[in-house]
XYZ file of C-alpha atoms in Angstrom:
519
model
C -5.410 24.458 -36.709
C -5.016 26.396 -33.362
C -6.701 29.405 -34.741
C -9.654 27.231 -35.683
C -9.805 25.431 -32.242
C -9.877 28.614 -30.171
C -12.354 30.447 -32.360
C -14.700 32.620 -30.215
C -12.479 31.984 -27.028
C -11.277 35.060 -25.273
C -7.645 35.859 -25.045
C -7.120 34.761 -21.360
C -8.687 31.481 -22.019
C -6.461 30.967 -25.224
C -3.379 31.731 -23.194
C -4.229 29.329 -20.562
C -4.931 26.505 -22.984
C -1.740 27.143 -24.924
C -0.021 26.316 -21.599
C -1.359 22.762 -21.861
C 1.097 19.903 -22.280
C 2.584 19.653 -25.744
C 1.426 16.042 -26.117
C -2.176 17.184 -25.848
C -1.776 19.751 -28.566
C 0.148 17.378 -30.759
C -2.353 14.770 -30.410
C -5.263 17.163 -31.150
C -3.632 18.309 -34.364
C -2.999 14.671 -35.534
C -6.488 13.696 -34.935
C -8.139 16.807 -36.236
C -8.442 15.584 -39.826
C -10.974 12.764 -38.726
C -12.783 14.791 -36.063
C -15.625 17.216 -37.039
C -14.859 20.853 -36.559
C -18.178 21.574 -34.723
C -17.580 19.000 -32.114
C -14.110 20.224 -31.281
C -15.448 23.741 -31.001
C -17.880 22.427 -28.405
C -15.366 20.613 -26.564
C -12.823 23.422 -26.395
C -15.614 25.817 -25.317
C -16.396 23.563 -22.462
C -12.893 23.489 -21.071
C -12.135 27.136 -22.036
C -15.141 28.276 -20.178
C -13.764 26.688 -16.979
C -10.324 27.788 -17.695
C -11.440 31.312 -17.528
C -12.608 30.899 -13.935
C -9.030 29.636 -12.957
C -10.516 26.502 -11.306
C -8.599 24.156 -13.730
C -4.957 23.337 -13.841
C -3.387 23.287 -17.385
C -3.105 19.544 -16.879
C -6.696 18.989 -15.764
C -8.123 15.896 -17.562
C -11.016 16.358 -19.929
C -13.143 13.851 -17.842
C -12.430 16.165 -14.954
C -13.530 19.354 -16.939
C -16.602 17.541 -18.114
C -17.438 16.674 -14.518
C -17.170 20.461 -13.487
C -19.175 21.419 -16.584
C -21.912 18.876 -15.452
C -21.943 20.362 -12.011
C -22.594 23.808 -13.453
C -25.445 22.520 -15.659
C -23.835 22.592 -19.073
C -26.281 21.250 -21.770
C -26.655 17.462 -22.273
C -25.561 17.809 -25.909
C -22.507 19.709 -24.990
C -21.582 17.131 -22.421
C -22.228 14.202 -24.674
C -19.969 15.745 -27.346
C -17.356 16.495 -25.015
C -17.406 13.011 -23.417
C -17.377 11.466 -27.058
C -14.140 13.326 -27.747
C -12.371 13.086 -24.396
C -10.738 9.603 -25.345
C -9.339 11.325 -28.613
C -7.481 14.290 -26.807
C -6.590 12.990 -23.355
C -2.945 11.763 -23.309
C -2.900 8.077 -22.235
C -0.357 6.483 -20.157
C 0.609 2.888 -19.382
C -0.195 3.649 -15.723
C -3.638 5.324 -16.360
C -5.668 2.341 -14.991
C -4.166 2.820 -11.403
C -6.572 4.832 -8.951
C -5.775 8.000 -7.278
C -3.277 9.280 -9.668
C -4.458 12.921 -9.713
C -5.397 15.577 -7.003
C -8.612 17.541 -6.988
C -6.969 20.183 -9.247
C -6.243 17.676 -11.927
C -2.381 17.512 -11.086
C -0.625 14.300 -11.411
C 0.790 13.153 -8.121
C 4.267 12.081 -9.249
C 4.952 9.791 -6.216
C 2.476 7.392 -7.709
C 4.886 6.709 -10.564
C 7.687 4.172 -10.894
C 10.828 5.396 -12.720
C 9.723 4.085 -16.188
C 6.397 5.810 -15.802
C 8.099 9.126 -14.566
C 10.263 8.848 -17.787
C 7.091 8.392 -19.798
C 5.459 11.365 -18.222
C 8.670 13.602 -18.682
C 8.962 12.633 -22.328
C 5.366 12.811 -23.397
C 4.006 15.744 -21.205
C 6.886 17.799 -20.029
C 8.909 17.416 -23.242
C 11.948 16.548 -21.081
C 14.499 13.797 -21.634
C 14.449 10.702 -19.539
C 17.494 11.701 -17.508
C 15.253 14.379 -15.997
C 13.065 11.837 -14.485
C 16.057 10.115 -12.922
C 17.190 13.511 -11.464
C 13.899 14.090 -9.969
C 13.735 10.472 -8.505
C 17.045 11.232 -6.757
C 15.560 14.376 -5.150
C 12.311 12.537 -4.120
C 13.877 9.439 -2.693
C 17.720 9.889 -2.216
C 19.336 9.588 1.096
C 18.592 12.866 3.222
C 16.949 14.616 0.293
C 13.117 13.634 0.378
C 12.085 17.114 -1.016
C 8.593 18.270 -0.776
C 8.848 20.893 -3.615
C 11.539 21.554 -6.320
C 12.605 24.827 -4.854
C 14.164 22.776 -1.921
C 16.871 21.672 -4.389
C 17.902 25.317 -5.325
C 21.540 25.935 -4.761
C 22.632 22.425 -5.499
C 24.589 21.748 -8.796
C 21.879 19.098 -9.428
C 18.988 21.691 -9.078
C 16.169 22.191 -11.402
C 15.820 24.873 -14.060
C 12.997 27.507 -13.759
C 11.512 26.217 -17.039
C 11.234 22.532 -15.651
C 9.989 23.787 -12.374
C 7.259 25.753 -14.114
C 6.207 22.598 -16.161
C 6.013 20.431 -12.998
C 4.113 22.974 -10.996
C 1.510 23.594 -13.733
C 0.609 19.967 -14.132
C 1.888 17.774 -11.275
C 2.453 17.557 -7.542
C 5.014 16.110 -5.252
C 2.464 15.501 -2.463
C 2.325 12.112 -1.030
C -1.173 12.228 0.451
C -0.168 11.762 3.983
C 0.887 13.936 6.900
C 2.566 12.660 10.137
C 0.222 13.297 12.958
C 1.865 11.478 16.047
C 4.500 8.998 17.073
C 4.011 6.530 19.846
C 7.112 4.879 21.228
C 6.810 1.521 23.077
C 9.052 0.381 25.946
C 11.063 -1.830 23.542
C 11.776 0.927 21.151
C 9.098 0.139 18.650
C 7.731 3.366 16.997
C 4.206 3.524 15.712
C 3.669 6.510 13.238
C 0.166 7.615 12.751
C -0.542 9.544 9.581
C -3.649 11.633 8.683
C -4.914 11.121 5.147
C -4.916 14.324 3.358
C -8.330 15.052 1.813
C -8.812 16.433 -1.659
C -9.089 19.943 -0.367
C -5.653 19.492 1.248
C -3.681 18.362 -1.826
C -4.611 14.582 -1.446
C -5.920 12.437 -4.270
C -9.199 13.505 -5.798
C -12.186 11.901 -4.143
C -9.710 10.818 -1.246
C -11.014 9.742 2.087
C -10.136 11.261 5.480
C -8.985 9.079 8.439
C -5.657 7.778 9.702
C -3.335 5.039 8.832
C -0.482 3.424 10.870
C 2.993 2.459 10.111
C 5.429 0.724 12.571
C 9.279 0.904 12.937
C 10.462 -2.037 14.503
C 13.904 -2.279 16.021
C 16.031 -5.195 14.993
C 18.679 -5.979 17.561
C 21.714 -8.345 17.841
C 22.240 -10.779 20.808
C 24.030 -7.932 22.677
C 20.747 -5.863 22.355
C 22.268 -3.286 20.055
C 19.798 -1.777 17.572
C 21.177 -2.415 14.124
C 18.407 -1.536 11.799
C 14.686 -0.892 11.480
C 11.892 -3.003 9.903
C 9.224 -0.914 8.434
C 5.627 -2.232 8.561
C 3.554 -0.655 5.892
C -0.234 -0.370 5.528
C -1.977 -0.617 2.269
C -5.523 0.045 3.093
C -7.625 2.048 5.643
C -9.158 -0.947 7.493
C -9.383 -4.305 5.788
C -12.176 -6.291 4.137
C -10.704 -9.808 4.941
C -12.377 -9.609 8.544
C -9.869 -12.025 10.164
C -11.523 -12.541 13.561
C -8.397 -12.225 15.654
C -7.266 -8.919 14.088
C -8.227 -5.445 15.278
C -7.606 -3.999 11.894
C -10.293 -6.426 10.372
C -12.896 -5.094 12.833
C -12.766 -1.865 10.893
C -14.000 -3.203 7.628
C -12.606 -1.711 4.445
C -12.637 2.167 4.281
C -10.407 2.850 1.387
C -7.407 1.586 -0.611
C -4.335 3.701 -0.308
C -2.541 5.045 -3.462
C 0.883 4.108 -4.366
C 1.923 7.709 -3.288
C 0.391 7.179 0.184
C 2.195 3.825 0.645
C 5.525 5.066 -0.456
C 5.120 8.239 1.441
C 5.031 6.117 4.709
C 8.677 5.170 4.075
C 9.807 8.557 3.061
C 8.164 10.220 6.213
C 9.595 7.390 8.301
C 13.213 8.222 7.066
C 12.639 11.798 7.428
C 11.364 11.422 11.026
C 14.450 9.377 11.920
C 16.666 11.823 10.411
C 15.065 14.712 12.136
C 15.380 12.815 15.529
C 18.980 12.163 14.749
C 18.485 8.425 14.919
C 21.451 6.747 13.043
C 19.617 3.546 12.367
C 18.531 2.917 8.931
C 15.381 1.297 7.542
C 16.745 -1.921 5.961
C 13.582 -4.209 5.844
C 10.025 -3.698 4.454
C 7.023 -5.850 5.391
C 3.586 -5.286 3.996
C 1.868 -6.579 7.108
C 0.182 -3.374 8.458
C -3.291 -2.388 7.949
C -5.102 -4.087 4.975
C -4.612 -6.940 2.633
C -1.904 -5.964 0.229
C -3.023 -8.159 -2.739
C -6.547 -6.586 -2.430
C -4.764 -3.379 -3.608
C -2.508 -5.132 -6.019
C -1.632 -2.526 -8.679
C -0.679 0.109 -6.078
C 1.333 -2.277 -4.101
C 3.171 -3.629 -7.116
C 4.115 -0.040 -8.030
C 5.145 0.726 -4.568
C 7.623 -2.213 -4.581
C 9.252 -0.887 -7.719
C 9.642 2.509 -6.153
C 11.065 0.978 -2.940
C 13.610 -0.914 -4.881
C 14.738 1.558 -7.516
C 13.980 4.953 -5.806
C 14.651 4.271 -2.131
C 17.228 1.483 -2.975
C 15.787 -1.227 -0.718
C 16.762 -4.845 -1.565
C 13.932 -6.962 -2.999
C 15.047 -9.824 -0.742
C 14.361 -7.545 2.312
C 10.756 -6.759 0.965
C 8.073 -9.201 2.129
C 4.268 -8.954 1.183
C 1.891 -10.930 3.306
C -1.467 -12.283 2.135
C -4.351 -14.201 3.732
C -4.466 -16.125 0.398
C -6.084 -14.484 -2.498
C -5.041 -17.096 -4.840
C -5.371 -15.356 -8.332
C -3.617 -12.283 -7.186
C -1.033 -14.486 -5.321
C -0.321 -16.276 -8.386
C 0.242 -13.089 -10.378
C 2.577 -11.788 -7.580
C 4.622 -14.989 -7.501
C 5.114 -14.837 -11.367
C 6.201 -11.197 -11.121
C 8.984 -12.281 -8.739
C 9.399 -8.715 -7.422
C 9.545 -9.461 -3.649
C 9.154 -12.238 -1.173
C 5.876 -13.834 -0.086
C 4.354 -14.585 3.283
C 0.877 -16.419 3.553
C -1.150 -16.121 6.677
C -2.529 -19.547 7.218
C -3.399 -19.667 10.851
C -5.525 -23.013 10.764
C -5.024 -26.504 9.625
C -8.593 -27.312 8.804
C -11.236 -25.668 6.581
C -13.748 -25.578 9.577
C -11.455 -23.529 11.736
C -10.006 -21.390 8.952
C -13.472 -20.617 7.542
C -14.167 -19.037 10.952
C -10.992 -17.188 11.772
C -10.006 -16.374 8.226
C -13.270 -16.104 6.238
C -11.348 -15.599 2.925
C -10.919 -19.391 3.195
C -14.567 -19.818 2.193
C -13.558 -18.664 -1.212
C -10.069 -20.061 -1.539
C -10.034 -23.163 0.812
C -6.857 -24.820 2.063
C -6.449 -27.314 -0.711
C -6.626 -24.491 -3.368
C -4.287 -22.231 -1.523
C -1.680 -24.912 -0.603
C -1.954 -26.412 -4.114
C -0.916 -23.055 -5.491
C 2.116 -22.886 -3.057
C 3.154 -26.492 -3.876
C 3.252 -25.487 -7.463
C 5.369 -22.411 -6.972
C 7.621 -23.561 -4.113
C 7.987 -27.255 -4.506
C 10.192 -28.788 -1.799
C 11.993 -31.088 -4.145
C 13.146 -28.211 -6.246
C 14.106 -25.851 -3.431
C 16.922 -23.427 -4.053
C 18.590 -20.783 -1.867
C 16.227 -18.213 -0.295
C 13.378 -18.779 -2.821
C 10.915 -19.941 -0.198
C 7.521 -18.757 1.144
C 6.955 -17.844 4.795
C 3.982 -19.585 6.362
C 2.453 -17.316 9.253
C 0.594 -18.960 11.935
C -0.923 -17.063 14.928
C -1.341 -19.191 17.927
C -4.813 -18.962 19.781
C -5.267 -20.709 22.910
C -7.688 -23.700 22.665
C -8.376 -22.865 19.069
C -5.461 -23.865 16.859
C -2.453 -24.496 19.159
C -2.726 -28.227 20.058
C -0.077 -30.921 19.222
C -2.572 -32.296 16.604
C -2.623 -28.884 14.784
C 1.066 -28.779 14.883
C 1.284 -32.362 13.298
C -1.319 -31.364 10.607
C 0.582 -28.249 9.740
C 3.699 -30.184 9.477
C 2.139 -32.618 7.110
C 0.324 -29.935 5.049
C 3.548 -28.073 4.415
C 5.941 -31.026 4.074
C 6.171 -30.594 0.236
C 6.286 -26.892 0.251
C 9.691 -25.136 0.534
C 8.792 -22.940 3.464
C 9.666 -21.392 6.857
C 6.900 -21.520 9.382
C 6.665 -18.393 11.453
C 4.530 -18.824 14.643
C 2.866 -15.615 15.913
C 2.241 -14.937 19.531
C -1.386 -13.484 19.711
C -1.590 -9.897 20.921
C -4.950 -9.262 22.576
C -6.988 -6.150 22.079
C -10.340 -4.777 23.367
C -13.284 -6.904 22.609
C -11.418 -10.053 21.337
C -12.682 -13.503 22.459
C -9.218 -14.969 21.927
C -6.298 -15.595 24.246
C -2.625 -15.848 23.896
C -1.265 -19.506 24.029
C 0.699 -20.446 27.029
C 4.500 -20.283 26.693
C 4.475 -24.093 27.172
C 2.182 -24.601 24.178
C 4.189 -22.409 21.900
C 7.333 -24.385 22.753
C 5.675 -27.686 22.250
C 4.067 -26.595 18.884
C 7.539 -25.403 17.666
C 9.191 -28.556 18.935
C 7.192 -30.716 16.525
C 8.842 -28.932 13.569
C 12.353 -28.863 15.078
C 11.998 -32.713 15.831
C 11.215 -33.201 12.162
C 14.182 -30.989 11.182
C 11.995 -28.293 9.723
C 12.718 -24.644 10.226
C 10.312 -22.865 12.556
C 10.566 -19.552 14.230
C 8.571 -17.575 16.814
C 7.763 -13.946 16.033
C 8.785 -11.860 19.040
C 6.014 -9.511 20.132
C 7.004 -5.926 19.911
C 5.153 -2.756 20.535
C 2.077 -4.212 22.164
C 1.937 -1.710 25.006
C 1.237 0.944 22.327
C -1.048 -1.101 20.222
C 1.735 -1.330 17.468
C 2.069 -5.208 17.550
C 0.631 -7.818 15.185
C -3.078 -7.595 14.831
C -3.331 -4.269 16.892
C -3.333 -1.703 14.254
C -6.137 0.691 13.327
C -9.089 2.602 14.973
C -12.384 0.820 14.979
C -14.113 4.110 15.792
C -13.384 5.404 12.248
C -15.810 2.827 10.983
C -19.549 3.530 10.962
C -20.262 -0.171 10.689
C -17.521 -2.371 12.212
C -17.199 -5.827 10.668
C -19.022 -8.606 12.545
C -17.767 -11.269 14.814
C -18.526 -14.712 13.252
C -20.074 -17.660 15.074
C -17.386 -20.232 15.930
C -17.770 -23.886 15.217
C -19.740 -25.589 17.967
C -16.679 -27.661 19.133
C -14.671 -24.517 19.637
C -17.431 -22.227 21.131
C -17.113 -23.529 24.706
C -13.341 -22.788 24.803
C -13.978 -19.060 24.249
C -16.540 -18.732 27.071
C -14.935 -17.346 30.357
C -11.558 -17.410 29.078
C -10.509 -13.889 30.274
C -10.574 -12.504 26.828
C -8.307 -9.539 26.201
C -5.827 -10.579 29.005
C -2.304 -9.684 28.097
C 0.170 -12.493 28.827
C 4.010 -12.136 29.450
C 5.609 -11.633 26.179
C 7.438 -14.778 24.904
C 11.029 -14.257 23.726
C 13.165 -17.188 22.689
C 17.024 -16.929 22.255
C 18.242 -17.312 18.587
C 14.748 -16.711 16.899
C 14.023 -14.487 14.022
C 11.008 -12.525 13.060
C 9.456 -9.102 13.883
C 6.529 -7.891 15.755
C 4.209 -6.984 12.794
C 1.449 -5.756 12.743
C -1.958 -5.561 11.108
C -2.897 -9.168 11.045
C -1.676 -10.744 7.796
């Protein structure tokens, strides 16, 4: 069969194509009986033609080869035949639906894969047993390993064979798609890590975007002020489509979704950075509260959680995903049960929430809270299976005692923890931070009723690393619009000293961290 397929191809092209994954050749041979020989010849000529120019890696997908052929004006009939056959000869994987899996050279970016997916790739493409995937996982994510290429494992008893390295190099990449650009350290020890997204020409995902994304490491201290661990606040998108009015990230609009590899790489690079700085404190908690709406990038985030739990060995109970309330995706997330959920409520009436959280216009309060009542019924509460209700306090907008009473009533039949967030001002905002007395009074309504309620301590605000401050509006050619407030509230925003930074509120015995992007 092989001699027929490579008929009229030159020797160099034949040798290059013979290096393609065994699964591809096996699939080709099995399907050959019901595929016309002329069409196969056309397809192979398209691919071989570009293999000769050395611009295709052996694992380059046929769709990518066809794209290149189209750019070089291959005939319409040739492209049509190739496209018709591509579904027959491309290896298919359970993870093929996720975006950003391949770099521009057609290499699979392995940090996109969960352990079962990596095992699938090893078996079907590299011809390696599942244990090889576990070995690779340990080197990618194991403590103080975090290798960038397989050669870094040389000299170790658990190093890789030359044959395996050759297979990986020819068809895969260990690149994470991010590069640490700068670190900003706040007075309280909070560290904001700014990452540059690698473009396609730099080894990033094909058709990847340029720009930056931010991750925050928040020190968690005990009563004596000792730094015991870090909470890592991760970003899932460049910008955000939700346009929450109090959030700086939301002003950017959505520029791009991050791939699984790019989200995972934030934690890998953060661990590597702390090790290089000889910081003995470990990252123990993960919150998806940075730039972007996590459930708007659902598949990539769910795969990331699996890698964090199995590869980086972080407890699922220490991973929290925050959402503004995309109800269908939220229901899927709850059913999966892979991590804990936080919901950004921020208002007690549809009128106010329609304004400050525009997603409410699609999923209003009764629909959102109804889903939470079904999944977290108070009368069937058990252990730590609760939802966190996040509520940013905005002076004169949603911080009255009437708001507190409504929030208490709305959540009375939901097993939840209410987490109040002190607003962190930024340039151009019309909102103000609530007075300390208002925050105490709001919280007091819950404490009097015997309901748990905490205040999230603001951390990192002097370096724009606190809740609602991440991102760079200058990256966006068309910043998201500020929406018209309800008439009853408009007067409260005029002449209020917008952007004034109040004294940070810290209350003894409270929990919560200073994250980050607004969710």
